[in-house]
Amino acid sequence: MPYSSLSDIQTRLENGETTAVAVAQTYLDRIAAHNDALNAFVHIDTEHVLAQAKASDAHRAEHGARPLEGLPIAVKDIFCTQDGPTQCCSKILKDFHAPYDAHVITKLKEAGAVLVGKTNMDEFAMGSSTETSAFGPCRNPWNTDCIPGGSSGGSAAAVAAALTPAALGTDTGGSIRQPAAVTGITGLKPTYGRVSRRGIIAFASSLDQAGPMTRTVKDAAMITAAIAGHDPADATSVADAPMPDWLAACDAQSMQGMKIGKPKEYFVDGMDADVRAAVEAALKQCEALGAEIVDISLPHTDKAVAAYYVIAPSEASANLSRYDSVRYGHRCDDPEDLLDMYTRSRDEGFGSEVKRRILTGAFALSSGYYDAYYLKAQQVRTLIQRDFIEAFKQVDVIATPTSPVPAFKLGEKTDDPLTMYLSDIFTIAVNLAGLPGLSQPCGFSGGLPVGLQWIGPAWREDLILSAAAAYESATDWSKQTPEQFSPAGGDA
Ligand code: GLN
């Protein structure tokens, strides 16, 4: 059971073979047994989880099942939840309790999901390794000396080790797809505007998007269908976005005649040889399934990381100015005056990566430098968007590696922010262009999972879901489980 997909658990619940309470208990037992080794969850309220499961069983009996009835879903500590703390894994939000649920949390509750707890993440979602968390680093279930990716590393590790069958993450520059890739699970970043950002602690508002992290492609579609949709309270959520039937797209499982773009800029010297080989082999397999592989170019790809690391910190410096210790958050002891209170509280509350982003962003936005940095970065962003528009005139979807390297060792890149930033070299352009992107497992490098990334035109999650589902059913990469966390003893 623990390594079952959401849709398998759903079938068993529907057939009366199990109950939401029994399912919840299975995962609570897994969490109790394995969370110390992984540090994937930073908050669990066992009683509350069981109470939700009990209420779900009662709902099923009295009114029938809702789309996610009784299914356990963990959420990154970036989502505001009325129940329990919401700390964004930062000292500055220590013990903060949100007064309302994020829109996506409300949607999950309305769909009948059982919320399992809060997962570990890089502080304020800034990072690629879940090492900047105020709760300590999270570890990769495939090798606990390695990072689980970031910033949604806790969600990824929790799904990969079956401490939950599914989780929510957020993705500003790769934070759903990159951890999904390095832990061997599936992660989908929807089109920007598809999912409301209300109640998601803001990092870079023009890039942030929430999405599912799951064992299968169909599970990702199920959760996306539940959380997507217009929210009048978020001006960036789009009102009349097309909403195709994503579950049907997964069931179609056909690649016959599909044109898959292979961008030359994503297969470069310096990337891990086994990652490259695994992705090349995946594309060969897609060809055997009836797809046509088309060599394409996205010429401004090499400018994406630089543009992102101007735009994202600029937006972060504005968003994080709200942490002034006046209304909420950490406040220093015995401030001398107002300025001392602001500066000391922020100095004590924020970690060094967050400070680096605030300083970079404030500098890029300052008068005299705005044109040279921020404006320039926005112009580059337009060029990157145009690259994709041109490419999608030739192909239906694009396939690339998700990350240039498999999971690296804890501590390996913490002293070198630039090398850390390059972890997202293949995911960032997708955020800058606002497109949907999905990562799914496609092989191993040195015993560590490798991710295949699918990129689609705006609003065409259905295309990448159907390509990914076809690939998934033709291979068994998504069925692999990390040995150290395989079900043993009585918890199967
Ligand atoms: N790793 C990137 C960063 O540090 C992206 C993070 C994210 O997507 N939240 O900004």
Coordinates of C-alpha atoms and ligand atoms in Angstrom, one line a residue:
M1 CA 0.0 0.0 0.0
P2 CA 2.4 2.8 0.9
Y3 CA 3.8 3.0 -2.7
S4 CA 0.4 2.9 -4.3
S5 CA -0.7 5.7 -6.5
L6 CA -3.5 8.1 -5.5
S7 CA -5.7 6.6 -8.1
D8 CA -5.1 3.0 -6.8
I9 CA -6.0 4.1 -3.3
Q10 CA -9.1 5.8 -4.7
T11 CA -10.2 2.6 -6.3
R12 CA -9.7 0.6 -3.1
L13 CA -11.6 3.2 -1.2
E14 CA -14.4 3.1 -3.7
N15 CA -14.6 -0.7 -3.6
G16 CA -14.8 -0.6 0.2
E17 CA -11.5 -2.5 0.6
T18 CA -10.1 0.2 2.9
T19 CA -11.1 3.4 4.7
A20 CA -9.7 6.9 4.8
V21 CA -8.8 6.3 8.4
A22 CA -6.8 3.1 7.6
V23 CA -5.1 4.9 4.7
A24 CA -4.2 7.8 6.9
Q25 CA -2.9 5.5 9.6
T26 CA -0.6 3.7 7.1
Y27 CA 1.1 7.0 6.2
L28 CA 1.2 8.3 9.8
D29 CA 3.0 5.0 10.7
R30 CA 5.5 5.5 7.8
I31 CA 6.1 9.1 8.9
A32 CA 6.7 8.0 12.5
A33 CA 9.1 5.3 11.3
H34 CA 11.1 7.3 8.7
N35 CA 10.8 11.0 9.1
D36 CA 13.8 11.3 11.4
A37 CA 16.0 9.8 8.7
L38 CA 14.7 12.3 6.1
N39 CA 13.4 15.4 7.8
A40 CA 10.7 15.6 5.1
F41 CA 7.9 16.9 7.4
V42 CA 8.3 19.9 9.7
H43 CA 4.8 19.7 11.1
I44 CA 2.4 16.8 11.7
D45 CA -0.7 16.8 13.9
T46 CA -1.6 13.1 14.1
E47 CA -5.0 13.7 15.8
H48 CA -6.0 16.2 13.2
V49 CA -5.1 14.0 10.3
L50 CA -7.1 11.1 11.7
A51 CA -10.1 13.5 12.4
Q52 CA -10.1 14.6 8.8
A53 CA -9.9 11.0 7.6
K54 CA -12.8 10.1 9.9
A55 CA -14.9 13.0 8.5
S56 CA -14.0 11.9 5.0
D57 CA -15.3 8.3 5.7
A58 CA -18.5 9.9 7.0
H59 CA -18.9 12.1 4.0
R60 CA -18.5 9.2 1.7
A61 CA -21.1 7.2 3.5
E62 CA -23.6 10.0 3.8
H63 CA -23.1 12.0 0.6
G64 CA -20.9 10.0 -1.7
A65 CA -17.3 10.6 -2.7
R66 CA -15.8 13.9 -3.9
P67 CA -12.9 13.9 -6.4
L68 CA -10.1 13.4 -3.8
E69 CA -12.2 11.8 -1.1
G70 CA -10.0 10.4 1.7
L71 CA -6.7 10.8 -0.2
P72 CA -3.7 12.0 1.8
I73 CA -1.9 15.0 0.5
A74 CA 1.0 16.8 2.2
V75 CA 1.7 20.4 1.5
K76 CA 4.9 22.5 1.5
D77 CA 5.3 24.9 4.4
I78 CA 4.8 27.8 2.0
F79 CA 0.9 27.3 1.9
C80 CA -1.1 29.2 4.5
T81 CA -3.2 26.8 6.5
Q82 CA -5.5 27.8 9.3
D83 CA -4.6 24.5 11.0
G84 CA -1.1 24.3 12.4
P85 CA 1.8 26.7 11.8
T86 CA 2.9 28.2 8.4
Q87 CA 6.5 29.1 8.7
C88 CA 8.0 29.0 5.2
C89 CA 10.8 27.2 7.0
S90 CA 12.1 30.6 8.2
K91 CA 13.0 31.8 11.7
I92 CA 11.2 35.1 10.8
L93 CA 7.9 33.2 10.7
K94 CA 8.5 31.0 13.7
D95 CA 5.2 29.8 15.2
F96 CA 3.2 32.0 12.8
H97 CA -0.4 30.8 12.4
A98 CA -2.1 31.9 9.2
P99 CA -5.6 33.4 9.7
Y100 CA -6.9 31.8 6.5
D101 CA -6.3 28.9 4.1
A102 CA -4.6 29.4 0.8
H103 CA -7.0 29.1 -2.1
V104 CA -5.5 25.8 -3.2
I105 CA -5.9 24.4 0.4
T106 CA -9.6 25.4 0.3
K107 CA -9.9 23.6 -3.0
L108 CA -8.2 20.4 -1.7
K109 CA -10.5 20.4 1.4
E110 CA -13.5 20.9 -0.9
A111 CA -12.4 17.9 -3.0
G112 CA -12.3 15.8 0.2
A113 CA -8.5 15.4 0.5
V114 CA -6.9 14.6 3.9
L115 CA -4.1 17.1 4.6
V116 CA -1.2 15.2 6.1
G117 CA 1.1 18.0 7.3
K118 CA 3.7 20.6 6.3
T119 CA 6.8 19.6 4.4
N120 CA 10.3 20.9 4.6
M121 CA 11.6 23.5 2.0
D122 CA 14.4 26.0 1.4
E123 CA 13.7 29.1 3.4
F124 CA 11.2 31.2 1.5
A125 CA 11.6 28.7 -1.4
M126 CA 15.0 30.2 -2.2
G127 CA 17.3 27.3 -3.1
S128 CA 17.7 24.0 -5.0
S129 CA 18.6 21.6 -2.2
T130 CA 16.4 22.2 0.9
E131 CA 19.5 23.0 2.9
T132 CA 18.6 26.6 3.8
S133 CA 15.5 25.5 5.9
A134 CA 15.4 26.8 9.4
F135 CA 14.4 23.2 10.4
G136 CA 17.6 21.7 9.0
P137 CA 18.2 20.0 5.7
C138 CA 16.0 17.3 4.2
R139 CA 17.6 14.2 2.7
N140 CA 17.1 12.2 -0.4
P141 CA 15.5 8.7 0.1
W142 CA 17.7 7.2 -2.6
N143 CA 20.8 8.2 -0.7
T144 CA 20.5 10.0 2.6
D145 CA 23.9 11.6 2.1
C146 CA 22.4 13.5 -0.9
I147 CA 20.1 16.4 -1.2
P148 CA 16.4 15.9 -2.3
G149 CA 16.5 18.9 -4.6
G150 CA 14.7 22.1 -3.7
S151 CA 13.0 24.1 -2.8
S152 CA 10.1 21.6 -2.5
G153 CA 12.6 19.0 -1.2
G154 CA 10.4 17.9 1.7
S155 CA 7.4 17.2 -0.5
A156 CA 9.6 15.3 -3.0
A157 CA 11.3 13.2 -0.3
A158 CA 8.0 12.5 1.4
V159 CA 6.4 11.2 -1.8
A160 CA 9.6 9.3 -2.9
A161 CA 9.8 7.4 0.4
A162 CA 6.0 6.9 0.5
L163 CA 5.4 8.9 3.7
T164 CA 2.5 10.3 1.7
P165 CA 1.1 9.3 -1.7
A166 CA 1.2 12.9 -3.0
A167 CA 2.1 16.4 -2.1
L168 CA 1.9 20.0 -3.2
G169 CA 4.9 22.1 -4.1
T170 CA 5.6 25.5 -5.6
D171 CA 7.8 26.3 -8.6
T172 CA 9.3 29.7 -9.2
G173 CA 12.4 28.5 -11.1
G174 CA 12.2 24.8 -10.9
S175 CA 11.2 24.0 -7.3
I176 CA 8.6 21.3 -8.2
R177 CA 10.4 19.8 -11.2
Q178 CA 14.0 19.7 -10.0
P179 CA 13.3 17.9 -6.7
A180 CA 10.8 15.6 -8.5
A181 CA 13.6 14.7 -10.9
V182 CA 16.3 14.0 -8.3
T183 CA 14.0 11.9 -6.1
G184 CA 12.4 9.9 -9.0
I185 CA 8.8 11.1 -8.8
T186 CA 6.5 13.2 -11.1
G187 CA 6.0 16.9 -10.7
L188 CA 3.9 19.3 -12.7
K189 CA 4.2 23.1 -12.8
P190 CA 1.0 24.4 -14.4
T191 CA 0.8 27.4 -16.7
Y192 CA 1.3 30.7 -14.9
G193 CA -2.2 31.9 -13.9
R194 CA -3.7 28.4 -13.9
V195 CA -3.6 28.1 -10.1
S196 CA -4.4 30.9 -7.6
R197 CA -1.4 32.3 -5.6
R198 CA -3.6 33.6 -2.8
G199 CA -2.3 32.4 0.5
I200 CA 0.9 31.1 -0.9
I201 CA 3.7 33.0 0.7
A202 CA 5.1 35.1 -2.1
F203 CA 8.7 34.7 -3.4
A204 CA 8.7 36.1 -7.0
S205 CA 5.1 37.0 -7.9
S206 CA 5.4 36.9 -11.7
L207 CA 6.9 33.4 -11.6
D208 CA 5.4 31.5 -8.6
Q209 CA 3.0 28.7 -9.3
A210 CA 1.7 25.7 -7.2
G211 CA 1.5 22.2 -8.5
P212 CA 1.4 18.5 -7.6
M213 CA 4.2 16.1 -6.8
T214 CA 3.1 12.5 -7.2
R215 CA 4.0 8.9 -8.0
T216 CA 2.2 8.9 -11.4
V217 CA 1.2 11.2 -14.2
K218 CA -2.5 10.5 -13.7
D219 CA -2.2 11.5 -10.0
A220 CA -0.7 14.8 -11.1
A221 CA -3.6 15.4 -13.4
M222 CA -6.1 14.5 -10.5
I223 CA -4.6 17.1 -8.2
T224 CA -4.2 19.8 -10.9
A225 CA -7.9 19.4 -11.8
A226 CA -8.8 19.9 -8.1
I227 CA -6.6 23.0 -7.5
A228 CA -6.9 24.8 -10.9
G229 CA -9.4 27.5 -11.7
H230 CA -10.0 31.2 -11.4
D231 CA -9.9 33.0 -8.1
P232 CA -11.2 36.5 -8.2
A233 CA -9.0 37.4 -5.2
D234 CA -5.8 36.7 -7.2
A235 CA -5.5 39.2 -10.1
T236 CA -3.0 36.9 -11.8
S237 CA -5.2 33.9 -11.9
V238 CA -6.8 33.8 -15.3
A239 CA -10.6 33.8 -15.6
D240 CA -11.3 32.1 -18.9
A241 CA -8.4 29.7 -19.3
P242 CA -9.3 26.6 -21.3
M243 CA -9.8 23.6 -18.9
P244 CA -9.4 20.4 -21.0
D245 CA -10.1 17.0 -19.4
W246 CA -6.7 16.2 -18.0
L247 CA -7.6 12.8 -16.8
A248 CA -8.8 11.9 -20.3
A249 CA -5.5 13.2 -21.7
C250 CA -3.6 10.8 -19.4
D251 CA -5.9 7.9 -20.4
A252 CA -5.3 8.6 -24.1
Q253 CA -1.7 7.4 -23.7
S254 CA -0.8 7.9 -27.3
M255 CA 2.2 9.5 -28.9
Q256 CA 1.3 8.5 -32.4
G257 CA 2.2 11.4 -34.7
M258 CA 3.2 13.7 -31.8
K259 CA 6.1 16.1 -32.7
I260 CA 8.6 16.4 -29.9
G261 CA 11.1 19.2 -30.0
K262 CA 14.6 18.4 -28.8
P263 CA 16.4 21.7 -28.2
K264 CA 20.1 21.5 -28.7
E265 CA 20.8 24.0 -25.9
Y266 CA 19.6 21.4 -23.4
F267 CA 22.1 18.8 -24.4
V268 CA 25.4 20.4 -23.7
D269 CA 29.0 19.6 -22.5
G270 CA 29.3 19.7 -18.8
M271 CA 26.1 17.9 -18.0
D272 CA 26.2 14.5 -16.4
A273 CA 26.8 11.8 -19.1
D274 CA 24.4 9.3 -17.6
V275 CA 21.7 12.0 -17.4
R276 CA 22.2 12.8 -21.0
A277 CA 22.2 9.1 -22.0
A278 CA 18.9 8.4 -20.0
V279 CA 17.1 11.3 -21.7
E280 CA 18.4 10.4 -25.1
A281 CA 17.2 6.8 -24.5
A282 CA 13.8 8.2 -23.4
L283 CA 13.5 10.1 -26.6
K284 CA 14.3 7.0 -28.6
Q285 CA 11.6 5.2 -26.8
C286 CA 9.1 8.0 -27.6
E287 CA 10.1 7.5 -31.3
A288 CA 9.3 3.8 -31.0
L289 CA 5.9 4.8 -29.6
G290 CA 5.1 6.7 -32.7
A291 CA 6.4 10.2 -32.0
E292 CA 8.6 12.3 -34.3
I293 CA 11.7 13.8 -32.7
V294 CA 12.5 17.2 -34.2
D295 CA 15.8 19.0 -33.6
I296 CA 15.0 22.6 -32.5
S297 CA 16.8 25.6 -31.1
L298 CA 15.9 27.9 -28.2
P299 CA 18.7 30.4 -28.8
H300 CA 18.4 32.5 -25.6
T301 CA 18.5 29.6 -23.2
D302 CA 22.0 30.5 -21.9
K303 CA 20.6 33.9 -20.7
A304 CA 17.8 32.4 -18.6
V305 CA 19.7 31.9 -15.3
A306 CA 21.1 35.5 -15.4
A307 CA 17.7 37.0 -16.2
Y308 CA 16.0 34.9 -13.5
Y309 CA 18.6 35.9 -10.8
V310 CA 17.8 39.6 -11.4
I311 CA 14.0 39.3 -11.7
A312 CA 13.3 36.8 -8.9
P313 CA 15.4 38.6 -6.3
S314 CA 14.0 41.9 -7.3
E315 CA 10.5 40.7 -6.7
A316 CA 11.6 38.9 -3.6
S317 CA 13.1 42.1 -2.2
A318 CA 9.7 43.8 -2.6
N319 CA 7.7 40.9 -1.2
L320 CA 9.9 40.3 1.8
S321 CA 9.7 44.0 2.9
R322 CA 6.5 43.0 4.7
Y323 CA 8.5 41.2 7.4
D324 CA 9.0 44.2 9.6
S325 CA 8.2 42.4 12.9
V326 CA 5.3 44.8 13.6
R327 CA 2.2 42.8 12.7
Y328 CA 3.7 39.3 12.8
G329 CA 6.9 37.3 12.7
H330 CA 10.0 37.4 14.8
R331 CA 10.8 40.5 16.9
C332 CA 14.2 41.1 18.4
D333 CA 14.6 41.6 22.2
D334 CA 14.7 45.1 23.7
P335 CA 14.8 47.2 20.5
E336 CA 16.3 50.7 21.1
D337 CA 14.1 52.4 18.6
L338 CA 12.0 51.6 15.5
L339 CA 14.9 51.3 13.1
D340 CA 16.8 49.1 15.5
M341 CA 13.7 46.9 15.8
Y342 CA 13.4 46.6 12.0
T343 CA 17.0 45.9 11.3
R344 CA 17.8 43.6 14.1
S345 CA 14.6 41.6 13.7
R346 CA 15.3 41.1 10.0
D347 CA 18.9 40.3 10.6
E348 CA 18.0 37.7 13.2
G349 CA 15.0 36.3 11.3
F350 CA 16.4 35.8 7.8
G351 CA 19.0 33.3 6.8
S352 CA 22.0 34.2 4.6
E353 CA 20.6 33.0 1.2
V354 CA 17.4 35.1 1.8
K355 CA 19.5 38.1 2.7
R356 CA 21.6 37.6 -0.4
R357 CA 18.5 37.7 -2.5
I358 CA 17.1 40.8 -0.8
L359 CA 20.3 42.7 -1.2
T360 CA 20.7 41.6 -4.9
G361 CA 17.1 42.6 -5.6
A362 CA 17.2 45.9 -3.9
F363 CA 20.4 46.7 -5.8
A364 CA 18.9 45.7 -9.2
L365 CA 15.9 47.9 -8.5
S366 CA 17.7 51.0 -7.2
S367 CA 17.7 54.1 -9.3
G368 CA 20.6 54.3 -11.7
Y369 CA 20.8 50.5 -11.9
Y370 CA 17.2 49.7 -12.8
D371 CA 17.7 50.1 -16.6
A372 CA 21.0 48.2 -16.6
Y373 CA 19.7 45.2 -14.6
Y374 CA 16.0 44.9 -14.1
L375 CA 14.8 46.4 -17.4
K376 CA 17.5 44.4 -19.3
A377 CA 16.4 41.2 -17.6
Q378 CA 12.8 41.8 -18.5
Q379 CA 13.8 42.3 -22.1
V380 CA 15.7 39.0 -22.1
R381 CA 12.6 37.4 -20.6
T382 CA 10.6 38.6 -23.7
L383 CA 13.3 37.0 -26.0
I384 CA 13.0 33.7 -24.1
Q385 CA 9.2 33.8 -24.4
R386 CA 9.6 34.4 -28.2
D387 CA 12.0 31.4 -28.5
F388 CA 9.2 29.2 -27.2
I389 CA 6.5 30.7 -29.4
E390 CA 8.7 30.1 -32.4
A391 CA 9.5 26.5 -31.3
F392 CA 5.8 25.7 -30.8
K393 CA 5.1 26.6 -34.4
Q394 CA 7.2 23.5 -35.3
V395 CA 6.5 21.0 -32.5
D396 CA 3.6 20.0 -30.1
V397 CA 5.8 19.6 -27.0
I398 CA 9.5 19.9 -26.0
A399 CA 11.5 17.3 -24.1
T400 CA 14.7 18.0 -22.2
P401 CA 16.5 16.8 -19.1
T402 CA 15.0 18.4 -15.9
S403 CA 18.3 18.8 -14.1
P404 CA 21.9 18.6 -15.6
V405 CA 23.1 16.5 -12.7
P406 CA 21.6 13.9 -10.3
A407 CA 21.2 14.7 -6.6
F408 CA 24.5 16.0 -5.2
K409 CA 25.9 15.5 -1.7
L410 CA 24.7 17.6 1.2
G411 CA 27.0 20.5 1.8
E412 CA 28.6 20.2 -1.7
K413 CA 27.3 23.5 -3.1
T414 CA 26.4 25.5 0.0
D415 CA 29.5 27.7 -0.1
D416 CA 29.1 28.4 -3.8
P417 CA 25.8 30.1 -4.6
L418 CA 26.6 30.4 -8.3
T419 CA 27.1 26.6 -8.7
M420 CA 23.8 26.1 -6.8
Y421 CA 22.0 28.5 -9.1
L422 CA 23.1 26.5 -12.1
S423 CA 21.1 23.5 -10.8
D424 CA 18.1 25.2 -12.4
I425 CA 19.6 25.8 -15.8
F426 CA 17.0 23.6 -17.5
T427 CA 13.9 24.6 -15.5
I428 CA 14.1 28.4 -15.2
A429 CA 13.2 29.4 -18.8
V430 CA 9.9 27.6 -18.4
N431 CA 9.0 30.0 -15.5
L432 CA 10.2 33.0 -17.3
A433 CA 7.9 32.1 -20.3
G434 CA 5.0 31.2 -18.0
L435 CA 4.6 27.7 -19.6
P436 CA 3.6 24.4 -18.1
G437 CA 6.4 21.9 -17.4
L438 CA 6.4 18.3 -16.0
S439 CA 9.2 16.1 -14.8
Q440 CA 9.0 12.3 -14.7
P441 CA 11.5 9.6 -13.9
C442 CA 13.4 8.2 -16.9
G443 CA 16.5 6.4 -15.5
F444 CA 19.3 6.4 -13.1
S445 CA 22.8 7.8 -12.8
G446 CA 25.0 6.2 -10.1
G447 CA 21.9 4.8 -8.4
L448 CA 20.2 8.2 -8.3
P449 CA 17.1 9.1 -10.3
V450 CA 17.1 11.1 -13.5
G451 CA 14.2 13.3 -14.7
L452 CA 12.8 13.9 -18.1
Q453 CA 11.2 17.3 -18.5
W454 CA 8.2 18.0 -20.8
I455 CA 7.4 21.6 -21.8
G456 CA 4.1 22.5 -23.4
P457 CA 2.6 25.7 -24.9
A458 CA 0.6 27.9 -22.5
W459 CA -2.6 26.2 -21.2
R460 CA -1.7 22.8 -22.9
E461 CA -1.0 20.8 -19.8
D462 CA -3.1 18.2 -21.5
L463 CA -0.4 17.7 -24.2
I464 CA 2.4 17.1 -21.7
L465 CA 0.3 14.9 -19.5
S466 CA -0.6 12.7 -22.4
A467 CA 3.0 12.4 -23.6
A468 CA 4.2 11.7 -20.1
A469 CA 1.4 9.2 -19.4
A470 CA 2.3 7.3 -22.7
Y471 CA 6.0 7.2 -21.7
E472 CA 5.2 6.1 -18.2
S473 CA 3.0 3.2 -19.3
A474 CA 5.7 2.0 -21.7
T475 CA 8.4 2.0 -19.0
D476 CA 8.7 1.1 -15.3
W477 CA 10.9 4.0 -14.0
S478 CA 8.1 5.4 -11.9
K479 CA 7.6 2.1 -10.2
Q480 CA 11.1 2.0 -8.7
T481 CA 11.3 2.6 -5.0
P482 CA 14.3 3.4 -2.8
E483 CA 15.5 0.3 -1.0
Q484 CA 16.2 1.9 2.4
F485 CA 12.5 2.9 2.6
S486 CA 10.9 -0.1 1.1
P487 CA 7.9 -1.4 3.1
A488 CA 9.1 -3.8 5.7
G489 CA 7.6 -5.5 8.7
G490 CA 4.0 -4.7 9.4
D491 CA 3.6 -1.4 7.5
A492 CA 3.0 -2.8 3.9
Ligands
GLN1 N1 16.3 27.3 -7.1 C1 15.7 28.5 -7.6 C2 15.9 29.6 -6.6 O1 16.7 29.4 -5.8 C3 14.2 28.2 -7.8 C4 13.4 28.1 -6.5 C5 12.0 27.9 -6.7 O2 11.5 27.5 -7.8 N2 11.2 28.3 -5.7 O3 15.4 30.6 -6.8

